[in-house]
mmCIF file of C-alpha atoms in Angstrom:
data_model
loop_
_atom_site.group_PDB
_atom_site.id
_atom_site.type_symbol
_atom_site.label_atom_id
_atom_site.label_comp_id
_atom_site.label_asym_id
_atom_site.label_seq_id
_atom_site.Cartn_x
_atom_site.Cartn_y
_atom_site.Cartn_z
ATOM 1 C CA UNK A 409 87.694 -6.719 -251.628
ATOM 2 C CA UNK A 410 89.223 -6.071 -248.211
ATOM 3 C CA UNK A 411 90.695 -8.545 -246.583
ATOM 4 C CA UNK A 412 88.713 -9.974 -242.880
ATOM 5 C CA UNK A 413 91.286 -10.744 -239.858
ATOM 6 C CA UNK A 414 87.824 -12.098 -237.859
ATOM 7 C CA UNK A 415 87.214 -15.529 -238.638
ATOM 8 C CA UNK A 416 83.580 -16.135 -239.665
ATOM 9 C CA UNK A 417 81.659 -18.945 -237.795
ATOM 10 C CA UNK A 418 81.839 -21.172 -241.120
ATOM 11 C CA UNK A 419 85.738 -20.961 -241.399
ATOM 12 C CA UNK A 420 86.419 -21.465 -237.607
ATOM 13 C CA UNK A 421 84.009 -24.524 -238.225
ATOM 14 C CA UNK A 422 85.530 -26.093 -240.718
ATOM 15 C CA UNK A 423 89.057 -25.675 -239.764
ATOM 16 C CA UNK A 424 88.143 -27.156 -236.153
ATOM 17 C CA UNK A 425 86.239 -29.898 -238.395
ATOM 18 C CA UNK A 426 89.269 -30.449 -240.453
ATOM 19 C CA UNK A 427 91.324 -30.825 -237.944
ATOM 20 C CA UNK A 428 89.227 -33.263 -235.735
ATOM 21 C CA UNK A 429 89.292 -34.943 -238.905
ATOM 22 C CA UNK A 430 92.251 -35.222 -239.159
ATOM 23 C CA UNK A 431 93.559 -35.827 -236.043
ATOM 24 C CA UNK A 432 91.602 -39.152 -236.139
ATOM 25 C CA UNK A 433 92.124 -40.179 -238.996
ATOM 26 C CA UNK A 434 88.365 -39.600 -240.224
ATOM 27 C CA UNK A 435 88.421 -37.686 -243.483
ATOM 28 C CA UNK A 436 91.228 -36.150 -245.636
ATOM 29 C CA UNK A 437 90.244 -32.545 -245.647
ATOM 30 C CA UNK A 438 88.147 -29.927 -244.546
ATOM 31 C CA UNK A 439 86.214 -30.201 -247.684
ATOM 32 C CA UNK A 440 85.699 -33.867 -247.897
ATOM 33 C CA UNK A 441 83.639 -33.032 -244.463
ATOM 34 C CA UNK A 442 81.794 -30.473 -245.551
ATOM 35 C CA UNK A 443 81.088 -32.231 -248.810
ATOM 36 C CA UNK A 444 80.279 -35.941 -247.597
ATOM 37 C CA UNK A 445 78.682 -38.308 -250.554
ATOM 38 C CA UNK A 446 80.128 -36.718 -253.421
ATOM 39 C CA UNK A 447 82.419 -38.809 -255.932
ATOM 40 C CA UNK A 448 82.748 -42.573 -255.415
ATOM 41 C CA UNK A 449 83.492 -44.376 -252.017
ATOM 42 C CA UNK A 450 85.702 -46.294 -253.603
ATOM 43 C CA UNK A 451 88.988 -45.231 -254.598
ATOM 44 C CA UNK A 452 89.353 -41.722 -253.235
ATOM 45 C CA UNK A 453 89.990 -42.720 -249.921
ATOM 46 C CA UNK A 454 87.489 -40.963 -247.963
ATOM 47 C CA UNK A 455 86.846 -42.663 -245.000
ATOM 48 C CA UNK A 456 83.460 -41.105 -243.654
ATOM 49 C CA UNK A 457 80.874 -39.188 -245.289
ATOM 50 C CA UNK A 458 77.904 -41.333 -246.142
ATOM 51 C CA UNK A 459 75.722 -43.770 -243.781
ATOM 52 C CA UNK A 460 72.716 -45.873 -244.440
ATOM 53 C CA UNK A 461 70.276 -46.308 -242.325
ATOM 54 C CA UNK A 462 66.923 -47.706 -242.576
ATOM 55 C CA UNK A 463 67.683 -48.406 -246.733
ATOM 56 C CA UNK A 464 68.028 -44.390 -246.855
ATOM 57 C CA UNK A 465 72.034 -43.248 -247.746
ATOM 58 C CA UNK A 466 72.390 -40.316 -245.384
ATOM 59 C CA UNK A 467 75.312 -37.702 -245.668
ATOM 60 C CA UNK A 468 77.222 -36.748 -242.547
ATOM 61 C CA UNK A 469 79.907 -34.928 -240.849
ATOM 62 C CA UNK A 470 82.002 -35.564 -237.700
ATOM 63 C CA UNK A 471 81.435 -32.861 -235.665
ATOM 64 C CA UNK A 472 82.915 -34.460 -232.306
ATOM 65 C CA UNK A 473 85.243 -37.438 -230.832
ATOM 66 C CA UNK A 474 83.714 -38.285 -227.437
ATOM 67 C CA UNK A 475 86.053 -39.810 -224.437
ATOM 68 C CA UNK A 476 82.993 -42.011 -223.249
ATOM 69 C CA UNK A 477 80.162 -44.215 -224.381
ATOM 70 C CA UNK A 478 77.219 -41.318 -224.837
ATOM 71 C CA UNK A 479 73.902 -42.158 -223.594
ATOM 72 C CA UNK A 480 71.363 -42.415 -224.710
ATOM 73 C CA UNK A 481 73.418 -43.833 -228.277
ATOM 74 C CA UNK A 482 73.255 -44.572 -231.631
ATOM 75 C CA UNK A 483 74.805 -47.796 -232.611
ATOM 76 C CA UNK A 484 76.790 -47.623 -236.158
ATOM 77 C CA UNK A 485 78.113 -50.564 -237.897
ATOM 78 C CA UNK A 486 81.634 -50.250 -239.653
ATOM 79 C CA UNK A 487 81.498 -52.772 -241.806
ATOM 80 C CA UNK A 488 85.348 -54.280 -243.375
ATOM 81 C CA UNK A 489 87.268 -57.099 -244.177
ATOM 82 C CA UNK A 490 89.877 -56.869 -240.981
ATOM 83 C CA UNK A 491 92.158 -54.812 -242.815
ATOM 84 C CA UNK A 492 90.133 -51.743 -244.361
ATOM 85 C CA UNK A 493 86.884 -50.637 -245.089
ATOM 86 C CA UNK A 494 84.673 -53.309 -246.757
ATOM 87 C CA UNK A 495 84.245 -50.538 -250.077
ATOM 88 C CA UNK A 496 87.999 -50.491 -250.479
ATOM 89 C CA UNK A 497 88.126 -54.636 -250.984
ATOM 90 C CA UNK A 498 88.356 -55.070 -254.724
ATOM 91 C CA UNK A 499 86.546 -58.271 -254.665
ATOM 92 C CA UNK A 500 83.320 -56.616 -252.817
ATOM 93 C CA UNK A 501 80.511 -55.365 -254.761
ATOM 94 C CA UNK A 502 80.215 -51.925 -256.281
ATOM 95 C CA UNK A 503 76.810 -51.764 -254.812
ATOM 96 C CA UNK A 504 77.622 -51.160 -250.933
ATOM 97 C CA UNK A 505 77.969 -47.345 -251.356
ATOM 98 C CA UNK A 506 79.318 -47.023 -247.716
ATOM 99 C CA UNK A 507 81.167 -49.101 -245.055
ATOM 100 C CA UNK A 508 78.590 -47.578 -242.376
ATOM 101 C CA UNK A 509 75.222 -48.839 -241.750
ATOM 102 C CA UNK A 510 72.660 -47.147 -238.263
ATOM 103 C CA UNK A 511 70.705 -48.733 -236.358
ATOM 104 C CA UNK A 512 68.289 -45.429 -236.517
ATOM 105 C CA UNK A 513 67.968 -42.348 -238.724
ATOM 106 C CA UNK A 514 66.524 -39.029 -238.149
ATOM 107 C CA UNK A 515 62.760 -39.431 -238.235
ATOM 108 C CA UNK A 516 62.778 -42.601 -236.217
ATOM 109 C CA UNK A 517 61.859 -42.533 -232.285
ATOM 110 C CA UNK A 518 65.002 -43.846 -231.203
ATOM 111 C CA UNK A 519 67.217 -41.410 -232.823
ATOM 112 C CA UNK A 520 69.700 -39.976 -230.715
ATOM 113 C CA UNK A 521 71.288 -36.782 -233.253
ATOM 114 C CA UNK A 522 74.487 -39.350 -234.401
ATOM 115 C CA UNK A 523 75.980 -39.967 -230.643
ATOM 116 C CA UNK A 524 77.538 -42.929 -232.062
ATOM 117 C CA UNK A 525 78.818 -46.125 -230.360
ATOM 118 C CA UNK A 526 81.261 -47.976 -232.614
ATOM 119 C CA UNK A 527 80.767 -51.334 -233.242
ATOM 120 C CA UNK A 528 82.852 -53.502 -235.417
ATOM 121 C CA UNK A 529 81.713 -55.466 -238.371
ATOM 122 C CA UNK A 530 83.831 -57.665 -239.849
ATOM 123 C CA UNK A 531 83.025 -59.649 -242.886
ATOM 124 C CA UNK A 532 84.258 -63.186 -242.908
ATOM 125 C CA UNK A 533 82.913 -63.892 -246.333
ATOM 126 C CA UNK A 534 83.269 -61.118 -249.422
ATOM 127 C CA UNK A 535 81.169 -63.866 -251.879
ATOM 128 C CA UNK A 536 78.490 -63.994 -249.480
ATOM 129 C CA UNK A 537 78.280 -60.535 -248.578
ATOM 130 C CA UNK A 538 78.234 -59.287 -252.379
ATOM 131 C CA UNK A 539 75.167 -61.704 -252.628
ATOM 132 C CA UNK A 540 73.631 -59.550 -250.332
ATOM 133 C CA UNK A 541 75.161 -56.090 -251.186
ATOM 134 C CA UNK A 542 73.734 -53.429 -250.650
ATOM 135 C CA UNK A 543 73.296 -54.008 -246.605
ATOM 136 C CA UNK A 544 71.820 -50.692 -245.901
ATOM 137 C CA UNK A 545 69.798 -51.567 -242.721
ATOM 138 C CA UNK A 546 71.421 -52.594 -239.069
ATOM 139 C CA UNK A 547 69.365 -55.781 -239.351
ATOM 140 C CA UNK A 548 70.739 -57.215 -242.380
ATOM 141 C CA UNK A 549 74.371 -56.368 -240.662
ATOM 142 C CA UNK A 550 73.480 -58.427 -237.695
ATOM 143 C CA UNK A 551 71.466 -60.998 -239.557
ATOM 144 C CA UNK A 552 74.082 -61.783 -241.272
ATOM 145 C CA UNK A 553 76.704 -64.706 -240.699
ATOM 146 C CA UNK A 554 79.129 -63.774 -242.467
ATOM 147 C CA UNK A 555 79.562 -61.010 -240.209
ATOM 148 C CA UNK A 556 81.214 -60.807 -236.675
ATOM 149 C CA UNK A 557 80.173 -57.746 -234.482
ATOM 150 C CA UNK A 558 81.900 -56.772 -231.573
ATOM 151 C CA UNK A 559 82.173 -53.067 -230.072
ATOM 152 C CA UNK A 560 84.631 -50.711 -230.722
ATOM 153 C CA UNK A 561 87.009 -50.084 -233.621
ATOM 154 C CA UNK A 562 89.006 -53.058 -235.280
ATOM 155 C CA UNK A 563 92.607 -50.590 -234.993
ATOM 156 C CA UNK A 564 90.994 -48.523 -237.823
ATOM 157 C CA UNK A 565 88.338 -46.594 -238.825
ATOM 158 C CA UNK A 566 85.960 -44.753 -236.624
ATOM 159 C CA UNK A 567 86.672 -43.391 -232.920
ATOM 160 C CA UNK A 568 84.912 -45.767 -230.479
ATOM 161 C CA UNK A 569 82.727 -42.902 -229.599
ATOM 162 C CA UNK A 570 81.525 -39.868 -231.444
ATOM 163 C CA UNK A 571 79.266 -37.177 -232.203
ATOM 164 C CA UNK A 572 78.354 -37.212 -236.196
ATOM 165 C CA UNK A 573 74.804 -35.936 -237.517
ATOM 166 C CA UNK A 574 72.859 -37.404 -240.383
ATOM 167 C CA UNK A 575 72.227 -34.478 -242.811
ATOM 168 C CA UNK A 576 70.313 -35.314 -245.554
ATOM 169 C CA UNK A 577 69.983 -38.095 -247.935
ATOM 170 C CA UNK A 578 73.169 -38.130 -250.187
#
């Protein structure tokens, strides 16, 4: 096999994916992009990769960090416990699958493509929260009490703005 020096659209892809990734802190390799949903949320660290929206888990991949609030938007949900995601708490419940819940999903008519606004979502209360677990819809974020919104990050997670697709259901 001979060996290519011209990068193929794929591999400059994914190392300009990795490398966003990286750079903010939003996944821990190229592959853990281009492979979002596989393995367990918690425990291997992964800090993006799976969404739910509308009860549906959706895969992903960050594709862009934006400098300013995009509009029209997508409002995302990152829900923790004020010091990591809410999956890496070993008191919450194995049923929340991912820390991210949208407000939309492809399909709906108020889906945007994943220009996503940040919004905080702290919970207050892990027992009351794991009563609920899975919250897989944006309403049952902001229903919720035990749960304080605000925009933007909480000093982790997410950029405040960003470009990141649904994919597929993982």
């Amino acid at each position: 096999m001979v060996a290519r020096d011209d990068p193929t659209r794929r591999r400059v892809l994914r190392a300009a994916g990795a490398l966003c990734a990286a750079g903010t802190g939003l996944a821990a390799t190229g592959t853990a992009a281009a492979n979002p949903g596989n393995g367990a949320e918690k425990g291997n660290r992964k800090q993006f990769g799976r969404v739910y929206a509308n009860d549906v888990l959706w895969r992903t991949n960050v594709v862009n960090v934006l400098d300013e609030r995009p509009d029209p938007e997508d409002k995302i949900y990152f829900l923790h416990d004020g010091n990591d995601r809410i999956v890496d708490n070993s008191d919450t419940s194995d049923d929340q699958l991912s820390p991210f819940v949208s407000e939309s999903a492809p399909g709906d008519t108020d889906w945007n493509g994943g220009q996503w606004t940040h919004f905080s979502a702290e919970v207050t209360d892990v027992e009351a929260f794991n009563e609920d677990a899975p919250l897989t819809t944006a309403a049952d974020t902001l229903d919720a009490d035990y749960i304080n919104v605000t925009r933007g990050r909480p000093g982790f997670g997410p950029p405040n703005f960003f470009i990141c697709p649904l994919n597929g259901r993982a």
